[in-house]
Amino acid sequence: MSPVAISLLMLAFTNRFLALAALVRNLHAAYRERPDELLYGQIRNLRTRLDLIRWMQVFGIASLLLCVFSMSLIYVGSTGAAEVVFGLGLVLMIASLALSIWEIQISVRALNLRLSDIGRSEPGRPPKA
């Protein structure tokens, strides 16, 4: 995986984190004003998603570090060690991407739950009362 691709992934992970952080702040303030079970459930869901994003970032950064270390090992002539380190870096990147898929699934479920009170109707028409 190229350093540019890894940089773009890390940027995407960071943007997701920042968007969730803003949402957590808003929901926290709303919960303080008016404690509500629905808000509490949303905050709990966001806490899980934030944890996943943190680990996505940790694994992604560790992967990048191992890839750089692997290049250093190639430079000094330790190709066998470089292959092992690079392989570990790939495994960490796979873990990071798998966590990303998991976080996206949680996000989609949360959005579907949020939209469930609207119901299904024809496009352009409000739901029947």
Backbone as JSON Lines, residues from 0, in Angstrom:
{"i":0,"aa":"M","n":[0.85,-1.17,0.0],"ca":[0.0,0.0,0.0],"c":[0.9,1.24,0.0]}
{"i":1,"aa":"S","n":[0.55,2.18,-0.83],"ca":[1.4,3.35,-0.97],"c":[1.24,4.3,0.22]}
{"i":2,"aa":"P","n":[2.27,5.09,0.5],"ca":[2.16,6.07,1.59],"c":[1.03,7.07,1.35]}
{"i":3,"aa":"V","n":[0.73,7.38,0.08],"ca":[-0.36,8.3,-0.21],"c":[-1.69,7.69,0.2]}
{"i":4,"aa":"A","n":[-1.88,6.41,-0.13],"ca":[-3.13,5.72,0.23],"c":[-3.27,5.66,1.75]}
{"i":5,"aa":"I","n":[-2.2,5.36,2.44],"ca":[-2.24,5.29,3.9],"c":[-2.56,6.67,4.47]}
{"i":6,"aa":"S","n":[-1.95,7.71,3.92],"ca":[-2.22,9.07,4.39],"c":[-3.69,9.43,4.19]}
{"i":7,"aa":"L","n":[-4.26,9.05,3.05],"ca":[-5.67,9.34,2.8],"c":[-6.58,8.57,3.75]}
{"i":8,"aa":"L","n":[-6.21,7.33,4.03],"ca":[-6.99,6.55,5.01],"c":[-6.95,7.19,6.38]}
{"i":9,"aa":"M","n":[-5.76,7.62,6.8],"ca":[-5.64,8.25,8.11],"c":[-6.43,9.55,8.15]}
{"i":10,"aa":"L","n":[-6.43,10.29,7.06],"ca":[-7.22,11.53,6.99],"c":[-8.71,11.22,7.1]}
{"i":11,"aa":"A","n":[-9.15,10.17,6.41],"ca":[-10.57,9.78,6.49],"c":[-10.92,9.35,7.91]}
{"i":12,"aa":"F","n":[-10.05,8.58,8.55],"ca":[-10.31,8.14,9.93],"c":[-10.38,9.35,10.87]}
{"i":13,"aa":"T","n":[-9.49,10.31,10.68],"ca":[-9.47,11.51,11.52],"c":[-10.73,12.34,11.3]}
{"i":14,"aa":"N","n":[-11.16,12.47,10.05],"ca":[-12.39,13.22,9.78],"c":[-13.59,12.56,10.42]}
{"i":15,"aa":"R","n":[-13.65,11.23,10.39],"ca":[-14.75,10.53,11.05],"c":[-14.71,10.79,12.55]}
{"i":16,"aa":"F","n":[-13.53,10.76,13.13],"ca":[-13.38,11.01,14.56],"c":[-13.86,12.42,14.91]}
{"i":17,"aa":"L","n":[-13.45,13.42,14.13],"ca":[-13.83,14.8,14.42],"c":[-15.34,15.01,14.3]}
{"i":18,"aa":"A","n":[-15.95,14.38,13.29],"ca":[-17.4,14.49,13.12],"c":[-18.13,13.86,14.31]}
{"i":19,"aa":"L","n":[-17.65,12.7,14.75],"ca":[-18.28,12.05,15.91],"c":[-18.06,12.85,17.19]}
{"i":20,"aa":"A","n":[-16.89,13.44,17.33],"ca":[-16.61,14.23,18.53],"c":[-17.58,15.41,18.63]}
{"i":21,"aa":"A","n":[-17.84,16.07,17.51],"ca":[-18.79,17.19,17.51],"c":[-20.19,16.69,17.86]}
{"i":22,"aa":"L","n":[-20.57,15.55,17.32],"ca":[-21.89,14.98,17.6],"c":[-22.0,14.59,19.08]}
{"i":23,"aa":"V","n":[-20.95,14.03,19.64],"ca":[-20.96,13.67,21.06],"c":[-21.13,14.91,21.93]}
{"i":24,"aa":"R","n":[-20.44,15.97,21.59],"ca":[-20.58,17.22,22.37],"c":[-22.02,17.72,22.33]}
{"i":25,"aa":"N","n":[-22.64,17.7,21.16],"ca":[-24.03,18.17,21.03],"c":[-24.99,17.27,21.8]}
{"i":26,"aa":"L","n":[-24.83,15.96,21.66],"ca":[-25.72,15.04,22.36],"c":[-25.51,15.12,23.87]}
{"i":27,"aa":"H","n":[-24.28,15.32,24.29],"ca":[-23.99,15.43,25.73],"c":[-24.71,16.64,26.31]}
{"i":28,"aa":"A","n":[-24.61,17.76,25.59],"ca":[-25.3,18.98,26.06],"c":[-26.8,18.77,26.1]}
{"i":29,"aa":"A","n":[-27.36,18.12,25.08],"ca":[-28.8,17.86,25.04],"c":[-29.2,16.92,26.18]}
{"i":30,"aa":"Y","n":[-28.37,15.93,26.47],"ca":[-28.67,14.98,27.54],"c":[-28.62,15.67,28.91]}
{"i":31,"aa":"R","n":[-27.68,16.6,29.09],"ca":[-27.59,17.34,30.35],"c":[-28.83,18.2,30.57]}
{"i":32,"aa":"E","n":[-29.35,18.77,29.48],"ca":[-30.55,19.6,29.59],"c":[-31.79,18.76,29.86]}
{"i":33,"aa":"R","n":[-31.89,17.64,29.15],"ca":[-33.08,16.8,29.25],"c":[-32.68,15.34,29.11]}
{"i":34,"aa":"P","n":[-32.37,14.67,30.24],"ca":[-31.98,13.25,30.16],"c":[-33.07,12.43,29.48]}
{"i":35,"aa":"D","n":[-32.64,11.62,28.55],"ca":[-33.56,10.85,27.73],"c":[-32.91,9.52,27.39]}
{"i":36,"aa":"E","n":[-33.66,8.45,27.41],"ca":[-33.13,7.12,27.13],"c":[-32.61,7.02,25.69]}
{"i":37,"aa":"L","n":[-33.31,7.65,24.75],"ca":[-32.87,7.62,23.36],"c":[-31.52,8.32,23.2]}
{"i":38,"aa":"L","n":[-31.37,9.48,23.83],"ca":[-30.09,10.19,23.78],"c":[-28.99,9.36,24.42]}
{"i":39,"aa":"Y","n":[-29.32,8.73,25.54],"ca":[-28.31,7.9,26.21],"c":[-27.88,6.76,25.3]}
{"i":40,"aa":"G","n":[-28.82,6.14,24.61],"ca":[-28.49,5.06,23.68],"c":[-27.61,5.55,22.53]}
{"i":41,"aa":"Q","n":[-27.91,6.74,22.03],"ca":[-27.1,7.3,20.96],"c":[-25.68,7.59,21.44]}
{"i":42,"aa":"I","n":[-25.56,8.12,22.64],"ca":[-24.23,8.41,23.21],"c":[-23.45,7.11,23.4]}
{"i":43,"aa":"R","n":[-24.12,6.08,23.89],"ca":[-23.47,4.78,24.08],"c":[-22.98,4.23,22.73]}
{"i":44,"aa":"N","n":[-23.79,4.37,21.7],"ca":[-23.42,3.93,20.36],"c":[-22.2,4.7,19.86]}
{"i":45,"aa":"L","n":[-22.21,6.01,20.1],"ca":[-21.08,6.83,19.66],"c":[-19.8,6.48,20.41]}
{"i":46,"aa":"R","n":[-19.92,6.12,21.67],"ca":[-18.74,5.72,22.44],"c":[-18.09,4.49,21.8]}
{"i":47,"aa":"T","n":[-18.92,3.53,21.38],"ca":[-18.41,2.33,20.71],"c":[-17.72,2.71,19.4]}
{"i":48,"aa":"R","n":[-18.36,3.58,18.64],"ca":[-17.78,4.0,17.37],"c":[-16.47,4.76,17.57]}
{"i":49,"aa":"L","n":[-16.39,5.6,18.61],"ca":[-15.15,6.32,18.89],"c":[-14.03,5.36,19.25]}
{"i":50,"aa":"D","n":[-14.36,4.34,20.04],"ca":[-13.35,3.32,20.38],"c":[-12.84,2.62,19.12]}
{"i":51,"aa":"L","n":[-13.76,2.26,18.24],"ca":[-13.36,1.6,17.0],"c":[-12.46,2.5,16.16]}
{"i":52,"aa":"I","n":[-12.82,3.78,16.06],"ca":[-12.01,4.7,15.27],"c":[-10.63,4.87,15.9]}
{"i":53,"aa":"R","n":[-10.58,4.92,17.21],"ca":[-9.27,5.03,17.88],"c":[-8.38,3.85,17.49]}
{"i":54,"aa":"W","n":[-8.95,2.63,17.55],"ca":[-8.15,1.45,17.21],"c":[-7.83,1.39,15.72]}
{"i":55,"aa":"M","n":[-8.73,1.89,14.88],"ca":[-8.44,1.98,13.45],"c":[-7.2,2.85,13.23]}
{"i":56,"aa":"Q","n":[-7.16,3.98,13.93],"ca":[-6.03,4.89,13.8],"c":[-4.75,4.27,14.35]}
{"i":57,"aa":"V","n":[-4.85,3.62,15.5],"ca":[-3.67,2.99,16.1],"c":[-3.09,1.93,15.17]}
{"i":58,"aa":"F","n":[-3.95,1.05,14.65],"ca":[-3.47,0.0,13.76],"c":[-2.93,0.59,12.45]}
{"i":59,"aa":"G","n":[-3.59,1.62,11.93],"ca":[-3.12,2.25,10.7],"c":[-1.76,2.91,10.87]}
{"i":60,"aa":"I","n":[-1.59,3.63,11.96],"ca":[-0.3,4.28,12.23],"c":[0.79,3.25,12.48]}
{"i":61,"aa":"A","n":[0.47,2.22,13.26],"ca":[1.45,1.16,13.52],"c":[1.84,0.47,12.21]}
{"i":62,"aa":"S","n":[0.88,0.28,11.33],"ca":[1.16,-0.31,10.03],"c":[2.14,0.55,9.24]}
{"i":63,"aa":"L","n":[1.9,1.84,9.23],"ca":[2.78,2.75,8.52],"c":[4.19,2.73,9.13]}
{"i":64,"aa":"L","n":[4.26,2.73,10.44],"ca":[5.57,2.68,11.11],"c":[6.33,1.39,10.76]}
{"i":65,"aa":"L","n":[5.61,0.28,10.75],"ca":[6.27,-0.99,10.41],"c":[6.72,-1.01,8.95]}
{"i":66,"aa":"C","n":[5.96,-0.4,8.07],"ca":[6.37,-0.32,6.67],"c":[7.64,0.52,6.51]}
{"i":67,"aa":"V","n":[7.71,1.62,7.24],"ca":[8.91,2.46,7.2],"c":[10.1,1.7,7.8]}
{"i":68,"aa":"F","n":[9.85,1.0,8.9],"ca":[10.91,0.2,9.52],"c":[11.37,-0.89,8.56]}
{"i":69,"aa":"S","n":[10.44,-1.47,7.84],"ca":[10.76,-2.49,6.85],"c":[11.7,-1.93,5.77]}
{"i":70,"aa":"M","n":[11.41,-0.71,5.31],"ca":[12.29,-0.08,4.32],"c":[13.68,0.16,4.89]}
{"i":71,"aa":"S","n":[13.75,0.5,6.16],"ca":[15.06,0.68,6.82],"c":[15.83,-0.62,6.84]}
{"i":72,"aa":"L","n":[15.12,-1.71,7.12],"ca":[15.78,-3.02,7.15],"c":[16.29,-3.43,5.77]}
{"i":73,"aa":"I","n":[15.53,-3.1,4.74],"ca":[16.0,-3.37,3.38],"c":[17.26,-2.57,3.09]}
{"i":74,"aa":"Y","n":[17.27,-1.32,3.54],"ca":[18.41,-0.44,3.32],"c":[19.69,-1.0,3.94]}
{"i":75,"aa":"V","n":[19.56,-1.61,5.13],"ca":[20.76,-2.15,5.79],"c":[21.03,-3.6,5.39]}
{"i":76,"aa":"G","n":[20.22,-4.15,4.5],"ca":[20.5,-5.48,3.97],"c":[19.84,-6.64,4.69]}
{"i":77,"aa":"S","n":[18.91,-6.38,5.58],"ca":[18.22,-7.45,6.31],"c":[16.87,-7.74,5.64]}
{"i":78,"aa":"T","n":[16.94,-8.33,4.45],"ca":[15.7,-8.53,3.69],"c":[14.76,-9.53,4.35]}
{"i":79,"aa":"G","n":[15.29,-10.56,5.01],"ca":[14.42,-11.53,5.68],"c":[13.61,-10.87,6.79]}
{"i":80,"aa":"A","n":[14.26,-10.07,7.61],"ca":[13.57,-9.36,8.68],"c":[12.6,-8.33,8.1]}
{"i":81,"aa":"A","n":[13.02,-7.7,7.0],"ca":[12.15,-6.7,6.36],"c":[10.86,-7.34,5.88]}
{"i":82,"aa":"E","n":[10.94,-8.56,5.33],"ca":[9.73,-9.25,4.87],"c":[8.78,-9.54,6.02]}
{"i":83,"aa":"V","n":[9.32,-9.97,7.15],"ca":[8.49,-10.27,8.32],"c":[7.84,-8.99,8.85]}
{"i":84,"aa":"V","n":[8.61,-7.94,9.0],"ca":[8.09,-6.67,9.51],"c":[7.03,-6.1,8.56]}
{"i":85,"aa":"F","n":[7.3,-6.18,7.26],"ca":[6.33,-5.69,6.28],"c":[5.04,-6.51,6.36]}
{"i":86,"aa":"G","n":[5.17,-7.82,6.51],"ca":[3.99,-8.69,6.66],"c":[3.16,-8.3,7.88]}
{"i":87,"aa":"L","n":[3.84,-8.01,8.99],"ca":[3.12,-7.56,10.19],"c":[2.4,-6.23,9.93]}
{"i":88,"aa":"G","n":[3.06,-5.35,9.18],"ca":[2.44,-4.08,8.83],"c":[1.18,-4.29,8.0]}
{"i":89,"aa":"L","n":[1.23,-5.24,7.08],"ca":[0.05,-5.55,6.27],"c":[-1.09,-6.1,7.13]}
{"i":90,"aa":"V","n":[-0.74,-6.96,8.08],"ca":[-1.76,-7.51,8.98],"c":[-2.43,-6.39,9.77]}
{"i":91,"aa":"L","n":[-1.64,-5.45,10.27],"ca":[-2.21,-4.32,11.02],"c":[-3.09,-3.45,10.14]}
{"i":92,"aa":"M","n":[-2.71,-3.27,8.87],"ca":[-3.55,-2.48,7.98],"c":[-4.86,-3.21,7.7]}
{"i":93,"aa":"I","n":[-4.8,-4.53,7.54],"ca":[-6.03,-5.31,7.36],"c":[-6.93,-5.16,8.58]}
{"i":94,"aa":"A","n":[-6.34,-5.21,9.78],"ca":[-7.13,-5.04,11.01],"c":[-7.76,-3.66,11.04]}
{"i":95,"aa":"S","n":[-7.02,-2.64,10.65],"ca":[-7.54,-1.28,10.63],"c":[-8.72,-1.16,9.67]}
{"i":96,"aa":"L","n":[-8.58,-1.75,8.48],"ca":[-9.65,-1.69,7.49],"c":[-10.87,-2.5,7.93]}
{"i":97,"aa":"A","n":[-10.64,-3.63,8.59],"ca":[-11.76,-4.44,9.09],"c":[-12.53,-3.67,10.16]}
{"i":98,"aa":"L","n":[-11.82,-2.98,11.05],"ca":[-12.49,-2.15,12.05],"c":[-13.28,-1.03,11.39]}
{"i":99,"aa":"S","n":[-12.75,-0.51,10.29],"ca":[-13.46,0.53,9.56],"c":[-14.79,0.01,9.02]}
{"i":100,"aa":"I","n":[-14.78,-1.2,8.48],"ca":[-16.03,-1.8,7.99],"c":[-17.01,-1.97,9.14]}
{"i":101,"aa":"W","n":[-16.53,-2.43,10.28],"ca":[-17.38,-2.63,11.46],"c":[-18.01,-1.3,11.9]}
{"i":102,"aa":"E","n":[-17.18,-0.25,11.94],"ca":[-17.68,1.07,12.36],"c":[-18.72,1.6,11.37]}
{"i":103,"aa":"I","n":[-18.5,1.37,10.09],"ca":[-19.47,1.81,9.08],"c":[-20.8,1.08,9.27]}
{"i":104,"aa":"Q","n":[-20.74,-0.21,9.57],"ca":[-21.97,-0.98,9.79],"c":[-22.75,-0.44,10.99]}
{"i":105,"aa":"I","n":[-22.05,-0.13,12.06],"ca":[-22.71,0.45,13.24],"c":[-23.33,1.8,12.89]}
{"i":106,"aa":"S","n":[-22.61,2.6,12.12],"ca":[-23.1,3.91,11.73],"c":[-24.37,3.79,10.89]}
{"i":107,"aa":"V","n":[-24.37,2.88,9.95],"ca":[-25.55,2.71,9.08],"c":[-26.74,2.23,9.89]}
{"i":108,"aa":"R","n":[-26.52,1.29,10.81],"ca":[-27.62,0.82,11.67],"c":[-28.18,1.97,12.5]}
{"i":109,"aa":"A","n":[-27.3,2.82,13.03],"ca":[-27.75,3.95,13.84],"c":[-28.58,4.93,13.0]}
{"i":110,"aa":"L","n":[-28.13,5.18,11.79],"ca":[-28.89,6.08,10.92],"c":[-30.23,5.49,10.51]}
{"i":111,"aa":"N","n":[-30.26,4.19,10.22],"ca":[-31.53,3.54,9.89],"c":[-32.49,3.59,11.07]}
{"i":112,"aa":"L","n":[-31.97,3.4,12.27],"ca":[-32.81,3.48,13.47],"c":[-33.36,4.9,13.62]}
{"i":113,"aa":"R","n":[-32.51,5.86,13.38],"ca":[-32.92,7.26,13.48],"c":[-34.03,7.6,12.47]}
{"i":114,"aa":"L","n":[-33.94,7.0,11.29],"ca":[-34.91,7.26,10.24],"c":[-36.15,6.37,10.33]}
{"i":115,"aa":"S","n":[-36.15,5.4,11.21],"ca":[-37.25,4.44,11.26],"c":[-38.57,5.08,11.65]}
{"i":116,"aa":"D","n":[-38.55,6.19,12.38],"ca":[-39.79,6.82,12.79],"c":[-40.48,7.55,11.64]}
{"i":117,"aa":"I","n":[-39.77,7.76,10.54],"ca":[-40.36,8.41,9.39],"c":[-41.22,7.43,8.6]}
{"i":118,"aa":"G","n":[-40.81,6.19,8.55],"ca":[-41.55,5.19,7.79],"c":[-41.17,5.24,6.34]}
{"i":119,"aa":"R","n":[-41.73,4.33,5.6],"ca":[-41.44,4.26,4.17],"c":[-42.63,4.82,3.4]}
{"i":120,"aa":"S","n":[-42.35,5.67,2.45],"ca":[-43.41,6.23,1.61],"c":[-42.86,6.42,0.2]}
{"i":121,"aa":"E","n":[-43.72,6.88,-0.66],"ca":[-43.29,7.15,-2.03],"c":[-42.37,8.37,-2.02]}
{"i":122,"aa":"P","n":[-41.38,8.38,-2.91],"ca":[-40.5,9.55,-2.97],"c":[-41.28,10.84,-3.2]}
{"i":123,"aa":"G","n":[-40.95,11.86,-2.45],"ca":[-41.59,13.16,-2.61],"c":[-42.88,13.31,-1.85]}
{"i":124,"aa":"R","n":[-43.35,12.26,-1.21],"ca":[-44.6,12.32,-0.44],"c":[-44.32,12.09,1.03]}
{"i":125,"aa":"P","n":[-44.95,12.85,1.89],"ca":[-44.8,12.59,3.32],"c":[-45.51,11.29,3.69]}
{"i":126,"aa":"P","n":[-45.06,10.61,4.74],"ca":[-45.74,9.39,5.17],"c":[-47.16,9.66,5.62]}
{"i":127,"aa":"K","n":[-48.0,8.65,5.48],"ca":[-49.4,8.78,5.91],"c":[-49.48,8.82,7.42]}
{"i":128,"aa":"A","n":[-50.36,9.64,7.93],"ca":[-50.51,9.78,9.38],"c":[-51.42,8.72,9.95]}
